Amino acid sequence: MSAPLTYRYDIDGENFTSAGEASVKVKKALRQLGFSQDVIRRVSIAMYEGEINMVIHANGGFAEVSVYPDRIVIVLDDKGPGIPNVDLAMQAGYSTAPEQIRSLGFGAGMGLPNMKANTDEMTIETEIGVGTKITMTVKVGT
Amino acid sequence: MTVFELKERLSLTPVSLPDPEREVTGGYTGDLLSFVMGSAQSGDAWVTIMSNVNVIAVATLTDVSCVLLAGGVALDEGVAERAVAQGINVLSSPLSAFELCSKVAEQLS
Ligand SMILES: Nc1ncnc2c1ncn2[C@@H]1O[C@H](COP(=O)(O)OP(=O)(O)OP(=O)(O)O)[C@@H](O)[C@H]1O
Ligand SMILES: [Mg+2]
């Protein structure tokens, strides 16, 4: 197995202005690598939602995107509060986003469902008070 | 129809117009960003009343052809510069989101 091409980003939890920047960089990189519109779109959506969640709910974290010949793997790792009830969090419409965040257009409770819908595999490892690690795979059609 | 043509026909005010020749292929409206993220399609004209910087990231990632600010909304400080830098078309209109959508739909049909 050849070593994947890997992109790493620190996601700043304080900075709403730059939120989404890592996702935009990944989108540009994938476009340069010649991936299909569909793959780029799915990775962009999944990564953006995960990136924003780390900013809003976990005070930032670390993102790693690995490009393999047959798949793209996105890992989002934070040291936030953890997710008490993952099944509940996965439900469309469930959100704990505070009011000032909602006024910016977040808090529909659609981020995690979007991540699930746009990836072929998604696993959430989370521990209260320790953090959350989300791994998502988008298969690249051959 | 291009973004420039849409601007002319609906008397839109350009806020950021780095890519006027971009083709408008559909439309979407919404203010909750993850709804937009999940549903807006590449080439859509996105009608919204949201004005903060996150609009530009969502527009970039969904690859919409333009952001149409309804209800006379203005972008927050510094956001227009960011739109220009990212190559995102943003135009505004005094019409309500509903009226603006109906006019966009008329042009697209
Ligand atoms: N990285 C995370 N750390 C801690 N809690 C999280 C994390 N990601 C999501 N959550 C919890 O899961 C809930 C649902 O997340 P989801 O992304 O679906 O919705 P949202 O972020 O609240 O709103 P939206 O994504 O529509 O703007 C959040 O409100 C939050 O309680
Ligand atoms: Mg979210």
mmCIF file of C-alpha atoms and ligand atoms in Angstrom:
data_model
loop_
_atom_site.group_PDB
_atom_site.id
_atom_site.type_symbol
_atom_site.label_atom_id
_atom_site.label_comp_id
_atom_site.label_asym_id
_atom_site.label_seq_id
_atom_site.Cartn_x
_atom_site.Cartn_y
_atom_site.Cartn_z
ATOM 1 C CA MET A 1 0.000 0.000 0.000
ATOM 2 C CA SER A 2 1.535 3.300 -1.054
ATOM 3 C CA ALA A 3 1.709 6.134 1.465
ATOM 4 C CA PRO A 4 -1.252 8.472 1.149
ATOM 5 C CA LEU A 5 -1.019 12.148 0.342
ATOM 6 C CA THR A 6 -1.907 13.801 3.653
ATOM 7 C CA TYR A 7 -3.058 17.299 4.525
ATOM 8 C CA ARG A 8 -3.066 18.483 8.154
ATOM 9 C CA TYR A 9 -4.762 21.506 9.662
ATOM 10 C CA ASP A 10 -5.048 23.045 13.110
ATOM 11 C CA ILE A 11 -8.599 24.295 13.540
ATOM 12 C CA ASP A 12 -8.713 27.449 15.654
ATOM 13 C CA GLY A 13 -11.575 27.313 18.114
ATOM 14 C CA GLU A 14 -11.643 31.033 18.774
ATOM 15 C CA ASN A 15 -11.794 32.302 15.271
ATOM 16 C CA PHE A 16 -15.133 32.363 13.507
ATOM 17 C CA THR A 17 -13.753 34.401 10.679
ATOM 18 C CA SER A 18 -11.434 31.676 9.510
ATOM 19 C CA ALA A 19 -13.897 28.860 10.218
ATOM 20 C CA GLY A 20 -14.197 26.794 7.071
ATOM 21 C CA GLU A 21 -10.771 27.734 5.770
ATOM 22 C CA ALA A 22 -9.324 24.236 6.062
ATOM 23 C CA SER A 23 -12.279 22.884 4.095
ATOM 24 C CA VAL A 24 -11.756 25.474 1.379
ATOM 25 C CA LYS A 25 -8.070 24.487 1.166
ATOM 26 C CA VAL A 26 -8.961 20.812 0.896
ATOM 27 C CA LYS A 27 -11.480 21.573 -1.827
ATOM 28 C CA LYS A 28 -8.829 23.418 -3.838
ATOM 29 C CA ALA A 29 -6.297 20.632 -3.353
ATOM 30 C CA LEU A 30 -8.767 17.956 -4.497
ATOM 31 C CA ARG A 31 -9.686 20.021 -7.533
ATOM 32 C CA GLN A 32 -6.024 20.277 -8.465
ATOM 33 C CA LEU A 33 -5.659 16.542 -8.046
ATOM 34 C CA GLY A 34 -8.440 16.104 -10.591
ATOM 35 C CA PHE A 35 -11.167 14.474 -8.502
ATOM 36 C CA SER A 36 -14.736 14.455 -9.792
ATOM 37 C CA GLN A 37 -17.188 17.198 -8.850
ATOM 38 C CA ASP A 38 -19.191 14.667 -6.882
ATOM 39 C CA VAL A 39 -16.247 13.515 -4.758
ATOM 40 C CA ILE A 40 -15.111 17.094 -4.164
ATOM 41 C CA ARG A 41 -18.605 18.129 -3.153
ATOM 42 C CA ARG A 42 -19.072 15.268 -0.712
ATOM 43 C CA VAL A 43 -15.664 15.755 0.936
ATOM 44 C CA SER A 44 -16.217 19.540 1.114
ATOM 45 C CA ILE A 45 -19.592 19.215 2.833
ATOM 46 C CA ALA A 46 -18.481 16.542 5.302
ATOM 47 C CA MET A 47 -15.260 18.321 6.182
ATOM 48 C CA TYR A 48 -16.912 21.745 6.541
ATOM 49 C CA GLU A 49 -19.603 20.483 8.881
ATOM 50 C CA GLY A 50 -17.012 18.681 10.982
ATOM 51 C CA GLU A 51 -14.696 21.671 11.005
ATOM 52 C CA ILE A 52 -17.481 24.046 12.071
ATOM 53 C CA ASN A 53 -18.602 21.627 14.780
ATOM 54 C CA MET A 54 -15.087 21.614 16.217
ATOM 55 C CA VAL A 55 -15.099 25.415 16.299
ATOM 56 C CA ILE A 56 -18.608 25.767 17.760
ATOM 57 C CA HIS A 57 -18.827 22.807 20.080
ATOM 58 C CA ALA A 58 -15.254 21.771 20.922
ATOM 59 C CA ASN A 59 -13.062 24.876 20.939
ATOM 60 C CA GLY A 60 -11.112 23.759 17.895
ATOM 61 C CA GLY A 61 -9.051 20.706 17.106
ATOM 62 C CA PHE A 62 -7.062 18.969 14.465
ATOM 63 C CA ALA A 63 -8.034 17.817 10.975
ATOM 64 C CA GLU A 64 -6.256 15.348 8.747
ATOM 65 C CA VAL A 65 -7.257 14.458 5.209
ATOM 66 C CA SER A 66 -5.571 11.482 3.557
ATOM 67 C CA VAL A 67 -5.896 10.819 -0.148
ATOM 68 C CA TYR A 68 -5.596 7.193 -1.244
ATOM 69 C CA PRO A 69 -6.081 5.918 -4.795
ATOM 70 C CA ASP A 70 -9.518 4.505 -3.959
ATOM 71 C CA ARG A 71 -10.722 6.701 -1.095
ATOM 72 C CA ILE A 72 -10.358 9.924 0.853
ATOM 73 C CA VAL A 73 -10.254 9.667 4.633
ATOM 74 C CA ILE A 74 -11.076 12.663 6.843
ATOM 75 C CA VAL A 75 -10.179 12.560 10.537
ATOM 76 C CA LEU A 76 -11.394 15.312 12.870
ATOM 77 C CA ASP A 77 -9.975 15.154 16.355
ATOM 78 C CA ASP A 78 -10.805 17.479 19.226
ATOM 79 C CA LYS A 79 -10.331 17.804 22.964
ATOM 80 C CA GLY A 80 -13.776 19.243 23.503
ATOM 81 C CA PRO A 81 -16.514 18.171 25.902
ATOM 82 C CA GLY A 82 -17.441 14.994 24.039
ATOM 83 C CA ILE A 83 -20.926 14.038 22.836
ATOM 84 C CA PRO A 84 -23.114 12.596 25.626
ATOM 85 C CA ASN A 85 -25.608 10.866 23.344
ATOM 86 C CA VAL A 86 -24.374 10.185 19.815
ATOM 87 C CA ASP A 87 -27.695 8.759 18.558
ATOM 88 C CA LEU A 88 -29.455 11.921 19.662
ATOM 89 C CA ALA A 89 -26.750 14.172 18.191
ATOM 90 C CA MET A 90 -27.078 12.350 14.861
ATOM 91 C CA GLN A 91 -30.790 13.154 14.623
ATOM 92 C CA ALA A 92 -31.679 15.846 12.103
ATOM 93 C CA GLY A 93 -32.728 18.968 13.980
ATOM 94 C CA TYR A 94 -30.960 18.195 17.264
ATOM 95 C CA SER A 95 -28.665 21.033 18.328
ATOM 96 C CA THR A 96 -27.209 22.495 21.492
ATOM 97 C CA ALA A 97 -25.819 25.543 19.670
ATOM 98 C CA PRO A 98 -26.173 28.692 21.804
ATOM 99 C CA GLU A 99 -28.225 31.669 20.649
ATOM 100 C CA GLN A 100 -25.372 33.860 19.404
ATOM 101 C CA ILE A 101 -24.146 30.986 17.233
ATOM 102 C CA ARG A 102 -27.652 30.449 15.851
ATOM 103 C CA SER A 103 -27.830 34.075 14.835
ATOM 104 C CA LEU A 104 -24.905 33.371 12.486
ATOM 105 C CA GLY A 105 -26.919 30.672 10.693
ATOM 106 C CA PHE A 106 -25.661 27.608 12.558
ATOM 107 C CA GLY A 107 -27.651 25.347 14.823
ATOM 108 C CA ALA A 108 -30.070 23.697 12.419
ATOM 109 C CA GLY A 109 -28.907 20.361 13.751
ATOM 110 C CA MET A 110 -28.082 19.235 10.222
ATOM 111 C CA GLY A 111 -24.296 19.056 10.366
ATOM 112 C CA LEU A 112 -23.814 15.493 11.562
ATOM 113 C CA PRO A 113 -26.640 14.212 9.284
ATOM 114 C CA ASN A 114 -24.953 15.973 6.339
ATOM 115 C CA MET A 115 -21.650 14.311 7.241
ATOM 116 C CA LYS A 116 -23.317 10.908 7.378
ATOM 117 C CA ALA A 117 -25.220 11.451 4.113
ATOM 118 C CA ASN A 118 -22.150 12.528 2.167
ATOM 119 C CA THR A 119 -19.703 9.847 3.242
ATOM 120 C CA ASP A 120 -19.542 6.088 2.717
ATOM 121 C CA GLU A 121 -18.355 5.380 6.241
ATOM 122 C CA MET A 122 -18.438 7.459 9.400
ATOM 123 C CA THR A 123 -17.398 6.519 12.911
ATOM 124 C CA ILE A 124 -17.612 8.669 16.026
ATOM 125 C CA GLU A 125 -15.408 7.939 19.012
ATOM 126 C CA THR A 126 -16.248 10.241 21.875
ATOM 127 C CA GLU A 127 -15.658 10.452 25.595
ATOM 128 C CA ILE A 128 -17.152 12.977 27.978
ATOM 129 C CA GLY A 129 -14.555 15.512 29.095
ATOM 130 C CA VAL A 130 -11.892 13.995 26.845
ATOM 131 C CA GLY A 131 -12.881 14.733 23.254
ATOM 132 C CA THR A 132 -14.329 13.490 20.012
ATOM 133 C CA LYS A 133 -12.731 11.823 17.030
ATOM 134 C CA ILE A 134 -14.731 11.486 13.844
ATOM 135 C CA THR A 135 -13.419 9.424 10.937
ATOM 136 C CA MET A 136 -15.135 9.653 7.565
ATOM 137 C CA THR A 137 -14.388 7.870 4.312
ATOM 138 C CA VAL A 138 -15.458 8.911 0.846
ATOM 139 C CA LYS A 139 -14.857 6.227 -1.772
ATOM 140 C CA VAL A 140 -13.506 7.366 -5.084
ATOM 141 C CA GLY A 141 -15.359 5.743 -7.978
ATOM 142 C CA THR A 142 -13.117 3.797 -10.351
ATOM 143 C CA MET B 1 -28.029 33.089 -18.214
ATOM 144 C CA THR B 2 -24.931 34.579 -16.620
ATOM 145 C CA VAL B 3 -24.712 36.325 -13.256
ATOM 146 C CA PHE B 4 -24.166 39.582 -15.118
ATOM 147 C CA GLU B 5 -27.362 39.086 -17.130
ATOM 148 C CA LEU B 6 -29.280 38.291 -13.950
ATOM 149 C CA LYS B 7 -27.950 41.487 -12.381
ATOM 150 C CA GLU B 8 -29.149 43.541 -15.366
ATOM 151 C CA ARG B 9 -32.579 41.947 -15.541
ATOM 152 C CA LEU B 10 -33.333 42.165 -11.806
ATOM 153 C CA SER B 11 -31.521 45.465 -11.174
ATOM 154 C CA LEU B 12 -29.296 43.852 -8.562
ATOM 155 C CA THR B 13 -26.585 45.874 -6.867
ATOM 156 C CA PRO B 14 -23.172 44.226 -7.169
ATOM 157 C CA VAL B 15 -21.344 43.861 -3.856
ATOM 158 C CA SER B 16 -18.635 41.570 -5.193
ATOM 159 C CA LEU B 17 -18.542 40.563 -8.844
ATOM 160 C CA PRO B 18 -15.281 38.761 -9.613
ATOM 161 C CA ASP B 19 -16.890 36.224 -11.967
ATOM 162 C CA PRO B 20 -19.746 37.925 -13.860
ATOM 163 C CA GLU B 21 -19.732 35.398 -16.710
ATOM 164 C CA ARG B 22 -20.541 32.500 -14.379
ATOM 165 C CA GLU B 23 -23.616 30.614 -15.589
ATOM 166 C CA VAL B 24 -26.659 30.532 -13.288
ATOM 167 C CA THR B 25 -28.171 27.060 -13.593
ATOM 168 C CA GLY B 26 -30.661 26.990 -10.724
ATOM 169 C CA GLY B 27 -31.666 28.566 -7.452
ATOM 170 C CA TYR B 28 -31.804 27.849 -3.753
ATOM 171 C CA THR B 29 -32.930 29.821 -0.741
ATOM 172 C CA GLY B 30 -32.184 29.413 2.950
ATOM 173 C CA ASP B 31 -30.422 30.996 5.898
ATOM 174 C CA LEU B 32 -29.532 27.985 7.998
ATOM 175 C CA LEU B 33 -26.086 27.169 6.738
ATOM 176 C CA SER B 34 -26.149 23.415 7.059
ATOM 177 C CA PHE B 35 -29.403 23.256 5.117
ATOM 178 C CA VAL B 36 -27.747 25.272 2.388
ATOM 179 C CA MET B 37 -24.650 23.092 2.620
ATOM 180 C CA GLY B 38 -26.687 19.946 2.158
ATOM 181 C CA SER B 39 -29.054 21.185 -0.549
ATOM 182 C CA ALA B 40 -27.653 24.012 -2.671
ATOM 183 C CA GLN B 41 -26.258 22.792 -5.967
ATOM 184 C CA SER B 42 -23.293 23.942 -8.004
ATOM 185 C CA GLY B 43 -24.373 26.854 -10.225
ATOM 186 C CA ASP B 44 -27.366 27.856 -8.095
ATOM 187 C CA ALA B 45 -28.157 31.465 -7.270
ATOM 188 C CA TRP B 46 -28.387 31.374 -3.450
ATOM 189 C CA VAL B 47 -30.907 33.798 -1.986
ATOM 190 C CA THR B 48 -30.307 34.595 1.697
ATOM 191 C CA ILE B 49 -30.564 37.293 4.345
ATOM 192 C CA MET B 50 -27.412 36.087 6.120
ATOM 193 C CA SER B 51 -24.563 38.581 5.973
ATOM 194 C CA ASN B 52 -21.664 37.153 7.981
ATOM 195 C CA VAL B 53 -18.380 35.767 6.747
ATOM 196 C CA ASN B 54 -19.518 32.139 6.965
ATOM 197 C CA VAL B 55 -21.746 32.799 3.946
ATOM 198 C CA ILE B 56 -18.602 33.106 1.828
ATOM 199 C CA ALA B 57 -17.210 29.756 2.981
ATOM 200 C CA VAL B 58 -20.535 28.028 2.307
ATOM 201 C CA ALA B 59 -20.799 29.670 -1.122
ATOM 202 C CA THR B 60 -17.260 28.539 -1.937
ATOM 203 C CA LEU B 61 -17.831 24.960 -0.844
ATOM 204 C CA THR B 62 -21.231 24.533 -2.518
ATOM 205 C CA ASP B 63 -19.907 26.216 -5.675
ATOM 206 C CA VAL B 64 -23.030 28.358 -6.109
ATOM 207 C CA SER B 65 -22.855 30.858 -8.987
ATOM 208 C CA CYS B 66 -23.762 33.820 -6.791
ATOM 209 C CA VAL B 67 -25.088 34.897 -3.404
ATOM 210 C CA LEU B 68 -28.168 37.135 -3.626
ATOM 211 C CA LEU B 69 -28.742 39.205 -0.500
ATOM 212 C CA ALA B 70 -32.462 39.858 -0.088
ATOM 213 C CA GLY B 71 -34.301 42.521 1.888
ATOM 214 C CA GLY B 72 -31.601 45.122 1.340
ATOM 215 C CA VAL B 73 -29.200 43.260 3.632
ATOM 216 C CA ALA B 74 -25.581 44.450 3.559
ATOM 217 C CA LEU B 75 -22.567 42.219 4.185
ATOM 218 C CA ASP B 76 -20.821 42.574 7.536
ATOM 219 C CA GLU B 77 -17.610 44.576 7.706
ATOM 220 C CA GLY B 78 -14.763 43.052 5.692
ATOM 221 C CA VAL B 79 -16.879 40.293 4.151
ATOM 222 C CA ALA B 80 -17.112 41.840 0.677
ATOM 223 C CA GLU B 81 -13.302 41.924 0.450
ATOM 224 C CA ARG B 82 -13.241 38.266 1.348
ATOM 225 C CA ALA B 83 -15.846 37.469 -1.295
ATOM 226 C CA VAL B 84 -13.718 39.183 -3.932
ATOM 227 C CA ALA B 85 -10.620 37.310 -2.761
ATOM 228 C CA GLN B 86 -12.446 33.953 -2.918
ATOM 229 C CA GLY B 87 -13.971 34.707 -6.309
ATOM 230 C CA ILE B 88 -17.535 34.694 -4.973
ATOM 231 C CA ASN B 89 -20.194 36.825 -6.678
ATOM 232 C CA VAL B 90 -22.446 38.676 -4.199
ATOM 233 C CA LEU B 91 -25.301 40.958 -5.250
ATOM 234 C CA SER B 92 -28.030 42.631 -3.260
ATOM 235 C CA SER B 93 -31.647 43.585 -3.788
ATOM 236 C CA PRO B 94 -34.207 45.518 -1.749
ATOM 237 C CA LEU B 95 -36.809 42.838 -2.575
ATOM 238 C CA SER B 96 -37.845 40.342 0.097
ATOM 239 C CA ALA B 97 -36.422 36.827 -0.193
ATOM 240 C CA PHE B 98 -39.800 35.617 -1.453
ATOM 241 C CA GLU B 99 -40.082 38.272 -4.156
ATOM 242 C CA LEU B 100 -36.479 37.873 -5.197
ATOM 243 C CA CYS B 101 -36.842 34.088 -5.473
ATOM 244 C CA SER B 102 -39.928 34.428 -7.630
ATOM 245 C CA LYS B 103 -38.091 36.812 -9.970
ATOM 246 C CA VAL B 104 -35.068 34.525 -10.189
ATOM 247 C CA ALA B 105 -37.363 31.581 -10.908
ATOM 248 C CA GLU B 106 -39.091 33.588 -13.661
ATOM 249 C CA GLN B 107 -35.730 34.253 -15.299
ATOM 250 C CA LEU B 108 -34.702 30.633 -15.073
ATOM 251 C CA SER B 109 -37.883 29.182 -16.567
HETATM 252 N N1 LIG C 1 -17.087 17.896 17.957
HETATM 253 C C1 LIG C 1 -18.134 17.962 18.804
HETATM 254 N N2 LIG C 1 -17.917 18.032 20.158
HETATM 255 C C2 LIG C 1 -18.948 18.087 21.019
HETATM 256 N N3 LIG C 1 -20.258 18.074 20.660
HETATM 257 C C3 LIG C 1 -20.538 18.012 19.340
HETATM 258 C C4 LIG C 1 -19.506 17.954 18.341
HETATM 259 N N4 LIG C 1 -20.090 17.878 17.139
HETATM 260 C C5 LIG C 1 -21.418 17.891 17.348
HETATM 261 N N5 LIG C 1 -21.699 17.969 18.678
HETATM 262 C C6 LIG C 1 -23.053 17.953 19.305
HETATM 263 O O1 LIG C 1 -23.970 17.388 18.384
HETATM 264 C C7 LIG C 1 -25.020 18.317 18.107
HETATM 265 C C8 LIG C 1 -25.500 18.142 16.674
HETATM 266 O O2 LIG C 1 -24.455 18.502 15.769
HETATM 267 P P1 LIG C 1 -24.847 18.990 14.298
HETATM 268 O O3 LIG C 1 -23.623 19.360 13.578
HETATM 269 O O4 LIG C 1 -25.734 17.967 13.670
HETATM 270 O O5 LIG C 1 -25.758 20.279 14.571
HETATM 271 P P2 LIG C 1 -25.306 21.738 15.015
HETATM 272 O O6 LIG C 1 -23.837 21.890 14.889
HETATM 273 O O7 LIG C 1 -25.862 22.000 16.372
HETATM 274 O O8 LIG C 1 -26.047 22.644 13.946
HETATM 275 P P3 LIG C 1 -25.655 22.798 12.393
HETATM 276 O O9 LIG C 1 -24.580 21.825 12.098
HETATM 277 O O10 LIG C 1 -26.904 22.505 11.629
HETATM 278 O O11 LIG C 1 -25.213 24.217 12.235
HETATM 279 C C9 LIG C 1 -24.437 19.668 18.412
HETATM 280 O O12 LIG C 1 -25.412 20.643 18.689
HETATM 281 C C10 LIG C 1 -23.569 19.342 19.636
HETATM 282 O O13 LIG C 1 -24.364 19.228 20.789
HETATM 283 MG MG MG C 2 -22.893 21.368 13.112
#
